CSV table of C-alpha atoms and ligand atoms in Angstrom, one decimal:
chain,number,residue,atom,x,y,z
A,1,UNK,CA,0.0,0.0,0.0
A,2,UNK,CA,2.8,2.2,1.3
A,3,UNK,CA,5.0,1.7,-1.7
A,4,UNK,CA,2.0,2.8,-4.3
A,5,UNK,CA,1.2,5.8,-2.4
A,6,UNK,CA,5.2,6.8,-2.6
A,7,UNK,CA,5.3,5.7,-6.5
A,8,UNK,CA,2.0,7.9,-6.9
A,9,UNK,CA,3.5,10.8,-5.0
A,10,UNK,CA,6.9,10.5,-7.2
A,11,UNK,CA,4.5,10.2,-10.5
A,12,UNK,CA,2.5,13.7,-9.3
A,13,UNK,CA,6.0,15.2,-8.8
A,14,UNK,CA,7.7,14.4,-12.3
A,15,UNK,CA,3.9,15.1,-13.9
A,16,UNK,CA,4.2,18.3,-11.9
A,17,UNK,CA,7.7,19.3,-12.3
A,18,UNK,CA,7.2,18.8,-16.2
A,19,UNK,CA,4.2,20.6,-16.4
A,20,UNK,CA,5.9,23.5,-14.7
A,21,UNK,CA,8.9,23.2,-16.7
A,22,UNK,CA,6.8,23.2,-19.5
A,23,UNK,CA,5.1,27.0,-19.1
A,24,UNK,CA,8.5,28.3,-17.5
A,25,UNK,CA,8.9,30.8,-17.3
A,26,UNK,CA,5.2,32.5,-17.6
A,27,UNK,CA,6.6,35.5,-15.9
A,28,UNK,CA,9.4,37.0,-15.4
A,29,UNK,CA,12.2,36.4,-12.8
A,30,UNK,CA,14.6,37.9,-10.3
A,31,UNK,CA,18.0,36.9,-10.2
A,32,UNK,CA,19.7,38.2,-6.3
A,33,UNK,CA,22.7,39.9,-6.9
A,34,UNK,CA,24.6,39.7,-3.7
A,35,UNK,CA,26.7,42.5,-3.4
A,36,UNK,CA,26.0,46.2,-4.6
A,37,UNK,CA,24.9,47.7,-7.9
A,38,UNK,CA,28.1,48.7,-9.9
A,39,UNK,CA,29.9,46.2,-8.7
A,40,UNK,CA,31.9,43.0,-10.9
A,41,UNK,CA,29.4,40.6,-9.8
A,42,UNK,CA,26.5,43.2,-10.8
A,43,UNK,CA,27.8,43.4,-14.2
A,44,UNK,CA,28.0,40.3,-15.1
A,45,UNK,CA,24.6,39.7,-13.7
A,46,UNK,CA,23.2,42.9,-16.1
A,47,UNK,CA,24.8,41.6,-19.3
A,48,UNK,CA,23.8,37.8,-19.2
A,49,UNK,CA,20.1,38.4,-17.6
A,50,UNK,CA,19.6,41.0,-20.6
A,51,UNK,CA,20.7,38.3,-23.6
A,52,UNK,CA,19.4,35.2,-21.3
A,53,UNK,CA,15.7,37.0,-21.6
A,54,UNK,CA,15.6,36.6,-25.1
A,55,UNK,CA,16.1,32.7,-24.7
A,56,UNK,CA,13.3,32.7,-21.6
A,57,UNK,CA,10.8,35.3,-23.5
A,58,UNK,CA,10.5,36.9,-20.0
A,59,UNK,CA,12.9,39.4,-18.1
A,60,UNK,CA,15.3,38.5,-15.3
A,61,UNK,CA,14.5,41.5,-12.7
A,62,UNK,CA,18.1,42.5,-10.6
A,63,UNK,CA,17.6,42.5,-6.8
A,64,UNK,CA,20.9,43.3,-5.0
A,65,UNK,CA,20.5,42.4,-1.4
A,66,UNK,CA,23.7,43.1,0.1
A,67,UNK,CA,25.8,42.0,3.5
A,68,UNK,CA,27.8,39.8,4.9
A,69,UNK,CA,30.1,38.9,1.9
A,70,UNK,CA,27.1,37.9,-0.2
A,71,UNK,CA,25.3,35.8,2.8
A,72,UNK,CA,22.3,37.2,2.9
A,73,UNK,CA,21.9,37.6,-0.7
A,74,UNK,CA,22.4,33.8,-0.7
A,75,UNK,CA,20.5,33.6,2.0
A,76,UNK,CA,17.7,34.6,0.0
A,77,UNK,CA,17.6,32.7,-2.8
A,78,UNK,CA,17.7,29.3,-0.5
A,79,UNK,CA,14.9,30.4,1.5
A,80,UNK,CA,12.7,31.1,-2.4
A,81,UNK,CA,10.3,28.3,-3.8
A,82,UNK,CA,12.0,25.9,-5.8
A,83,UNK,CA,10.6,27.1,-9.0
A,84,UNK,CA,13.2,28.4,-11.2
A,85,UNK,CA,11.7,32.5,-10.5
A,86,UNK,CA,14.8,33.0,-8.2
A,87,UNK,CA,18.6,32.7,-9.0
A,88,UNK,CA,21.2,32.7,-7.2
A,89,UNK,CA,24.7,34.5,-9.3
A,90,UNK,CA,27.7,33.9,-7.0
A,91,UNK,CA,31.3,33.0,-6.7
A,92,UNK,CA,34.0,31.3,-5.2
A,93,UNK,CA,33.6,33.8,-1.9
A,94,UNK,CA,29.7,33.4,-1.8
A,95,UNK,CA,29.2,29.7,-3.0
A,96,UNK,CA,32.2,28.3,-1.1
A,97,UNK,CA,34.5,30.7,1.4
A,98,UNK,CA,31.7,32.1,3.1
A,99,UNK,CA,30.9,28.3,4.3
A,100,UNK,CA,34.1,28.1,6.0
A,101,UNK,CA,33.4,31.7,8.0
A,102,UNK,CA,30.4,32.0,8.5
A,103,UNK,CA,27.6,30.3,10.1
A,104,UNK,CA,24.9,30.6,7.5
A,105,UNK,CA,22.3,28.8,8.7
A,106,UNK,CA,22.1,26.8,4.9
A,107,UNK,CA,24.3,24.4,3.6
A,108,UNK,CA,25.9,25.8,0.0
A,109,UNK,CA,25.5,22.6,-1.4
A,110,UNK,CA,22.7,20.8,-0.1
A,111,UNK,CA,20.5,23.8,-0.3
A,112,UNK,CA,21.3,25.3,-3.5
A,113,UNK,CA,21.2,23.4,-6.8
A,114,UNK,CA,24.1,24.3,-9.9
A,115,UNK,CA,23.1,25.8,-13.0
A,116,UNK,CA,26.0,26.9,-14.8
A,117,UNK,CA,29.7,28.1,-14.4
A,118,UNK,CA,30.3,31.8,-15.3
A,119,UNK,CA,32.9,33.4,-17.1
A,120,UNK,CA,35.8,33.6,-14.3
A,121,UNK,CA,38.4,36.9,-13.6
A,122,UNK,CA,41.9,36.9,-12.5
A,123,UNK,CA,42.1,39.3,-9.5
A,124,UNK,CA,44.4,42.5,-10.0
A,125,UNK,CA,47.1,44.1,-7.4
A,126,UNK,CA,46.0,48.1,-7.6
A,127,UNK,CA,46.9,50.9,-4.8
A,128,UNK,CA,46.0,54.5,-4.6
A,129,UNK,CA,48.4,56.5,-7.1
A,130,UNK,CA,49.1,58.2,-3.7
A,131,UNK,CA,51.7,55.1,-3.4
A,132,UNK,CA,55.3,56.0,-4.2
A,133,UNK,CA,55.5,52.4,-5.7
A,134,UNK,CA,56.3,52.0,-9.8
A,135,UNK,CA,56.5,47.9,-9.0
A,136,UNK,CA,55.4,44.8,-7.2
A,137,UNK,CA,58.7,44.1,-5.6
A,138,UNK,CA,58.7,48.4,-4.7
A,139,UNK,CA,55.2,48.2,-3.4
A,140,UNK,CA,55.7,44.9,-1.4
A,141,UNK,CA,58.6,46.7,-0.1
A,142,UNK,CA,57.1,50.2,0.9
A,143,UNK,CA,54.1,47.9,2.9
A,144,UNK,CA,56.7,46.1,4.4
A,145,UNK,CA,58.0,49.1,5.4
A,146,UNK,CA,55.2,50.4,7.0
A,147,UNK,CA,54.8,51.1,10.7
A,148,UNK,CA,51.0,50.5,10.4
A,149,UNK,CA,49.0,47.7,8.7
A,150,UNK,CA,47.9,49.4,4.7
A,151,UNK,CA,44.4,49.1,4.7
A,152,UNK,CA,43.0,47.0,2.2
A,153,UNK,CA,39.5,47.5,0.4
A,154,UNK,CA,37.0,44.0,0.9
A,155,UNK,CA,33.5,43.2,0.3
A,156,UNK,CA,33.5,41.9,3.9
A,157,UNK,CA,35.0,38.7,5.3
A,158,UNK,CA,34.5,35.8,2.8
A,159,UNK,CA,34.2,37.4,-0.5
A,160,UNK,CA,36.6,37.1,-3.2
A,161,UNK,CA,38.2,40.5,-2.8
A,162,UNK,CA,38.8,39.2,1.2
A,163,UNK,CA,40.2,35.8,0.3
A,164,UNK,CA,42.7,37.4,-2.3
A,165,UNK,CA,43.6,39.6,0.7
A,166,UNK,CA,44.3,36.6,3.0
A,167,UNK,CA,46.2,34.7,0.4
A,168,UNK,CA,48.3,38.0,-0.3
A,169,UNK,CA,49.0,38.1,3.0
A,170,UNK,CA,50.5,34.5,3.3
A,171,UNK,CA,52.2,35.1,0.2
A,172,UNK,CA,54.4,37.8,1.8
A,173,UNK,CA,54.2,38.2,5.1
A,174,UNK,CA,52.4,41.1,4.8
A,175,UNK,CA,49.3,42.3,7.9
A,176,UNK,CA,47.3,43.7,6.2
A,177,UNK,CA,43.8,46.2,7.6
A,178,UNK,CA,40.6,44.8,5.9
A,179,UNK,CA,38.1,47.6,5.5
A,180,UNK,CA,34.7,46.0,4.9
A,181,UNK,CA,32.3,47.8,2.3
A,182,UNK,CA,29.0,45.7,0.7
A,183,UNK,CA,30.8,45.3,-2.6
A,184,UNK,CA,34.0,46.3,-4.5
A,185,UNK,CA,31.9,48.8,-6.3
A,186,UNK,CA,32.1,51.4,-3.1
A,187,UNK,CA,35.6,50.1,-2.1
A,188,UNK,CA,36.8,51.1,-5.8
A,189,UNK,CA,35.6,54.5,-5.6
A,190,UNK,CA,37.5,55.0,-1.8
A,191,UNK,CA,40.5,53.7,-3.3
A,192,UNK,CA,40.4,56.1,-6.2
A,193,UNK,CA,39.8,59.1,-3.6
A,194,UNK,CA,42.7,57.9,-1.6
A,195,UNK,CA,40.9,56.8,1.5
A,196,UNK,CA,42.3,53.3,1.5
A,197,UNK,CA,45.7,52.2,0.0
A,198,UNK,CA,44.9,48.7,-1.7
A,199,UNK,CA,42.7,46.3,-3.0
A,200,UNK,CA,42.9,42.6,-4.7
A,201,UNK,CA,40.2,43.0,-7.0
A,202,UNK,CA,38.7,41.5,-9.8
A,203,UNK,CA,40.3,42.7,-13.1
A,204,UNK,CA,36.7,43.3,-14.1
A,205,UNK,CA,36.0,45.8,-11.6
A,206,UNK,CA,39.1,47.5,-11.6
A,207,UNK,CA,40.3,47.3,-15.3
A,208,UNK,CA,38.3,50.6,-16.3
A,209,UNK,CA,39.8,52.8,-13.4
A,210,UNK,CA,43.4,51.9,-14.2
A,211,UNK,CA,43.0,52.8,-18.3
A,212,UNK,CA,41.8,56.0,-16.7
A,213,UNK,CA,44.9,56.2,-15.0
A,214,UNK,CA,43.0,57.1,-11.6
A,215,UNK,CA,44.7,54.1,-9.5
A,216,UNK,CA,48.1,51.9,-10.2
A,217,UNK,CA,48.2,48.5,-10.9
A,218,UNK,CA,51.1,46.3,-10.4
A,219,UNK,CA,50.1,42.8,-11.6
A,220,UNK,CA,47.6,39.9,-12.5
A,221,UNK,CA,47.1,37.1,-10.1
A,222,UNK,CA,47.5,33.9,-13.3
A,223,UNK,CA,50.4,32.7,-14.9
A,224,UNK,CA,49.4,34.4,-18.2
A,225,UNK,CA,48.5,38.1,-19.0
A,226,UNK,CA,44.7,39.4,-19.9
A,227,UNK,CA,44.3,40.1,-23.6
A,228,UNK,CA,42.6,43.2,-22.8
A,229,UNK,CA,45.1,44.5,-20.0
A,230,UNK,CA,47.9,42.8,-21.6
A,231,UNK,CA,50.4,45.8,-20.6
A,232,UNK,CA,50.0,44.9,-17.1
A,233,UNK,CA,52.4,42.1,-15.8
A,234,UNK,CA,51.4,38.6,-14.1
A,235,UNK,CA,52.4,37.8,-10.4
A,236,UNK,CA,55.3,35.6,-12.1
A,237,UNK,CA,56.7,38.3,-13.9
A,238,UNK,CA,56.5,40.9,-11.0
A,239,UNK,CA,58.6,38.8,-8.3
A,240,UNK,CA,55.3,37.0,-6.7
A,241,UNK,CA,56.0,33.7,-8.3
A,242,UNK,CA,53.1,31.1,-8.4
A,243,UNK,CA,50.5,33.3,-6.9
A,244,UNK,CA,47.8,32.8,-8.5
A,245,UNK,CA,44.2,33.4,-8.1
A,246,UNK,CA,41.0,33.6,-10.6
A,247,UNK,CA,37.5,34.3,-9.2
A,248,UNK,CA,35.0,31.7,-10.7
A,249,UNK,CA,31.5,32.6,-10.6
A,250,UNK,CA,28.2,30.7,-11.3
A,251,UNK,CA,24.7,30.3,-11.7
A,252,UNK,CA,22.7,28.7,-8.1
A,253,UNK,CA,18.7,27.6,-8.1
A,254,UNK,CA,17.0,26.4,-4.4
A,255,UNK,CA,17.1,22.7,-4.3
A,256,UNK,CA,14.0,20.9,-5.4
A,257,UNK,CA,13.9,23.0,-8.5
A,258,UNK,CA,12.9,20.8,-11.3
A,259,UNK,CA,15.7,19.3,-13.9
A,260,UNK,CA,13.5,20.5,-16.5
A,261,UNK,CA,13.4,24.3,-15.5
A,262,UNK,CA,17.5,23.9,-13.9
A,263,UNK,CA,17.9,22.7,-18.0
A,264,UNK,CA,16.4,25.9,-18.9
A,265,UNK,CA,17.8,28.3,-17.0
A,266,UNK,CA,21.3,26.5,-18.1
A,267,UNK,CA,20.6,26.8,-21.9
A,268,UNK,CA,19.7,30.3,-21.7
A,269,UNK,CA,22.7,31.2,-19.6
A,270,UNK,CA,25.0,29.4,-21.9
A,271,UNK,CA,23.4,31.0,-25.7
A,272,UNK,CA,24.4,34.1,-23.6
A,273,UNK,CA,27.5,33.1,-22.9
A,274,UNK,CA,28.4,32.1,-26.9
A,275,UNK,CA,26.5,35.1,-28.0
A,276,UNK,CA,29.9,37.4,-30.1
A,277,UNK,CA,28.2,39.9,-28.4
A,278,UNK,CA,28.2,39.0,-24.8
A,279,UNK,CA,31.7,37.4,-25.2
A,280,UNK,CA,33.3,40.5,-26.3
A,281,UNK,CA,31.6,42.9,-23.6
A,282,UNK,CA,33.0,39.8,-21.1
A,283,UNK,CA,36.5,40.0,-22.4
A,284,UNK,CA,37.2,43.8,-22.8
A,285,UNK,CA,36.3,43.2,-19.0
A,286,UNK,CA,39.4,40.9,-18.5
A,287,UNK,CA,37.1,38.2,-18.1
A,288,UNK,CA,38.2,34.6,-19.2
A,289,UNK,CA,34.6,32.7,-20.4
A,290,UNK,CA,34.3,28.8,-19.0
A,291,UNK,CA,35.5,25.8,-21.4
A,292,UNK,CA,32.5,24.7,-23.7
A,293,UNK,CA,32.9,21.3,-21.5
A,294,UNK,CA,32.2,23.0,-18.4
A,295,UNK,CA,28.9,24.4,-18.9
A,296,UNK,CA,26.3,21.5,-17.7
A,297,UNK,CA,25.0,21.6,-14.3
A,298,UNK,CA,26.8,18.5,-13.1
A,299,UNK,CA,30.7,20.2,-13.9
A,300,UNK,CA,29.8,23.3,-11.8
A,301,UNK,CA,28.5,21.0,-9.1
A,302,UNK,CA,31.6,19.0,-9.3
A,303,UNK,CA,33.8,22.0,-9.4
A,304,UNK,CA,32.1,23.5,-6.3
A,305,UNK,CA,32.6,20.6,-4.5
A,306,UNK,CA,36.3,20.5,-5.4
A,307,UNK,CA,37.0,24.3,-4.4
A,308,UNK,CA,35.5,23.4,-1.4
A,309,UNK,CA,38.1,20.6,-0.4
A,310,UNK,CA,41.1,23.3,-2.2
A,311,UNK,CA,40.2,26.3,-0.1
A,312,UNK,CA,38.4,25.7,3.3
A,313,UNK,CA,41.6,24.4,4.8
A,314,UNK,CA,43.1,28.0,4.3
A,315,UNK,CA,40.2,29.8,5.4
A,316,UNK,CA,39.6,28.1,8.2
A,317,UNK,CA,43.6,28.2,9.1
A,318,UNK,CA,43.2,31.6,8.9
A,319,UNK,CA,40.9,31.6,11.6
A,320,UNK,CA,38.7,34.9,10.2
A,321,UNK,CA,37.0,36.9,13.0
A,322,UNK,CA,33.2,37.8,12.1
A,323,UNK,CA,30.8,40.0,14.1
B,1,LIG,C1,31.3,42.4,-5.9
B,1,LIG,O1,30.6,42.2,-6.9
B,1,LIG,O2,31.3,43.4,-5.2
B,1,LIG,C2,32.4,41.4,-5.7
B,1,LIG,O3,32.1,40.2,-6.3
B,1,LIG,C3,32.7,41.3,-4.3
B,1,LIG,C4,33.9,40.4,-4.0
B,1,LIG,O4,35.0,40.8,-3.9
B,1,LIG,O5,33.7,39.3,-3.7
């Protein structure tokens, strides 16, 4: 008796999931940007939810809700119905750093389902021009030098720009003074004004502000330059040998959201993704877009899952202080 009841149940499910998947999306949907407008993870967000709408015939609607290194933005998106109207876009600080810090109160993986790997940015060593530094080896030098910690530019404990800063500071000794803002969008403009003396930012964020010549860069964290910023040199080649550091990001639904819609949402994303158009706004960004054999579900999943196991030991070594 039991066992019919559970097959019938299953049935209703898969009759309902395809059913659902078959009118999605019949209106439009949000996508929780989880850090602030302006922002790296904000543009990416603006440029695929415009070309993935044409694929979905209904607009994705941008709701940053900001804090907490992306947390609560997260946060959000777990706690939404499993119907494919709420995604999540994150990264490697949001979708796996943040588990090592914080105490969430969701699980990143049970409570989330993949999508789709995004296109992915080395980060990029910049300082206020106020810095008397022309080099990596001269600015790691004048920090050194310092009788205070420089302050350093974050989008709070856990995101990307934070775990650069860690790994910087293992890489050379340095201590450095986080300064926590809701995104890298409002650190950027403090840095350009002087109030703060670095940041480890995403090449995509800061790329425009060093062609305007408004702060200095000093190198690429990868072992090979960005076409679109190739006069800037890699870690290798400015004296910080072998560190290395690109920010992944991805695509996140709440788990119990239909294969069928998950499908979806993935094929719209990845159209966007080999759309000339999209590429070439990605790319003058510094961005580096996935390999075509990384864009099902499952190959984010697994590379989550993997990043995971690489970084937590790190973070947690670190032992990161949050309110
Ligand atoms: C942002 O969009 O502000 C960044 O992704 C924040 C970060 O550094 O993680």
């Amino acid at each position: 008796m039991k066992k019919t009841f559970l097959a019938a149940c299953m049935a209703l499910l898969a009759f309902g999931g395809s059913a659902l998947a078959e009118n999605f999306p019949s209106h439009p949907i949000t996508m929780v940007v989880p850090f602030s407008a302006g922002g790296p993870t904000d543009a990416m967000a603006r440029i695929l939810s415009d070309r993935m709408k044409t694929k979905l015939g209904q607009p994705i609607l941008i709701e940053n809700v900001t804090g907490a290194a992306g947390s609560l933005g997260v946060g959000r998106v777990v706690r939404a119905a499993p119907d494919g109207y709420t995604i999540s876009i994150g990264h490697l600080g949001t979708h796996v750093a943040n588990g090592a810090i914080y105490k969430l109160g969701y699980d990143l993986v049970a409570d989330l389902e993949p999508v789709v790997l995004l296109p992915s940015n080395p980060m990029i060593i910049v300082s206020t021009n106020a810095i008397p530094a022309k080099s990596l080896k001269e600015l790691i030098a004048w920090l050194k030098a310092r009788p205070t910690p420089p302050t350093a530019g974050t989008a709070g404990a856990g995101s990307g720009s934070h775990i650069a800063g860690l790994y910087f500071e293992k890489a050379t000794g340095i201590k450095l003074q986080y300064v926590p803002y809701r995104g890298t969008a409002p650190a950027l403009t403090d840095l350009v004004a002087g109030q703060i003396d670095l940041m480890i930012d995403q090449t995509s964020n800061s790329i425009a502000q060093v062609r305007a010549g408004t702060i200095r860069a000093y190198a690429v964290t990868d072992d090979k330059r960005v076409e679109s910023a190739s006069d800037i040199p890699t870690t290798d080649e400015a004296g910080l040998s072998g560190f290395h550091m690109t920010l992944w990001s991805g695509l996140w639904v709440p788990k119990g959201t239909p294969k069928d819609i998950v499908a979806k949402i993935n094929a719209a994303a990845v159209e966007a993704m080999n759309d000339p158009a999209v590429r070439k706004k990605f790319e003058d960004m510094g961005l580096q877009m996935p390999p075509q054999d990384q864009l099902s579900a499952e190959a984010l999943g697994a590379w989550q899952k993997a990043e995971i196991a690489k970084w937590w030991p790190m973070i947690k070594a670190a032992d990161v202080k949050v309110d």
